[in-house]
Amino acid sequence: MPQTPSTRWCPTPEQLMILEEMYRSGVRTPNAAQIQQITAHLSYYGKIEGKNVFYWFQNHKARERQKLRRRLGRHQQLLHYQLHQSEDAPPPPPSPILQHHMPPHFLHQGATSQGLDLVGKLETVGMEEEEEEEPMTSAMGFEQEWMATMDVSSAVPPCCRPLKTLDLFPVKSTGLKDECSSSKSSSCSTSTN
Amino acid sequence: MPQTPSTRWCPTPEQLMILEEMYRSGVRTPNAAQIQQITAHLSYYGKIEGKNVFYWFQNHKARERQKLRRRLGRHQQLLHYQLHQSEDAPPPPPSPILQHHMPPHFLHQGATSQGLDLVGKLETVGMEEEEEEEPMTSAMGFEQEWMATMDVSSAVPPCCRPLKTLDLFPVKSTGLKDECSSSKSSSCSTSTN
DNA sequence: GCAAATTAATGATTTATTCAAG
DNA sequence: CTTGAATAAATCATTAATTTGC
């Protein structure tokens, strides 16, 4: 089997995963030294060159930005919708997932105490510039231990079953930079599907 | 007015980010109760229903897997490269590169010693298959019937409305799913798409 | 610059497969 | 062996993004 005259670099899954992880960790445009280091490390998993690393970060950054921009565009275009949906819904809800705004009926477990600390730092991203992903520093909460907490009994009526449910979901905010915090949207779904 | 009687849910950036974050945190197939919670929370950012959450996780999981598969495919293509590069590439060593780039933001608080290390797998880089999820969930699955019941934002089931407690959903109850015998539309056409 | 045509993403459905009870 | 629950894979369908001709 001919070795496929390698015209271009083909990242192995490991390489890809590591690169993505690094990207998530905040690496965006590594300098020469970093690239060398990264390349050295990744070469363990397969053939790779410095330029591959360089290009990868270039491309990935650009494409992530594009993706983000897309979401933002959609968001802004449709932001008017949200206005009449929830009147007094505080526009810029804190990034932390679980917060005061939570309807009381979901906070019955008291497990919240752990999550209160999730209040990450809000950060205004410069969006289309270059910085669209800042180093996420928030400590993600816990996992879905709620699953373990689940005590599902036998068939119960669809509702009215006051058995203990689960804790709060584990959503943590790893870099929850809400892009346009003051606007929401959903032009769609007006009808209950 | 242009309510855009759209037929399908359009996630807001916030919702999307939260969902993605949850996915990264290890959430794969939330059960009914979890979906309720997630929905409740996300509804703060825009209209959303339980089924949307359900579908989102289904799709996202599937597509991530698909993506991974492609990578693997490519990987195998170039397997030989690694072979002659290093004798016997031992199992993936820890990625030391990341260490100084980013503090371990994956450390979940040891809130539980349940042994749920879903996230741990997220970090694992060298899986040849796909990230496998532990098979515990399995809580709901009626194709779409249950979804009708899962609506946090507006239609609250009359029975438990006053009491805002999250009600567990029957893990196994009304089998509403159409029997397999009922042959439906023949959508299995390998038609052009 | 704009708007129709094309393409890419992705939400929503359907079908097939797997596994556990009975 | 049959049945039913649960999930994954495949597909359909709609929306948003791009491209293209004017």
Tab-separated table of C-alpha atoms in Angstrom, chain A residues 42 60 92 102 124 131 159 166:
chain	number	residue	atom	x	y	z
A	42	LEU	CA	2.575	16.237	19.057
A	60	HIS	CA	-9.012	27.247	13.984
A	92	PRO	CA	-28.105	40.609	31.376
A	102	MET	CA	-33.929	30.664	39.218
A	124	THR	CA	-16.933	41.341	27.309
A	131	GLU	CA	-10.025	37.696	21.326
A	159	CYS	CA	-46.987	14.398	37.763
A	166	LEU	CA	-31.981	15.744	41.701
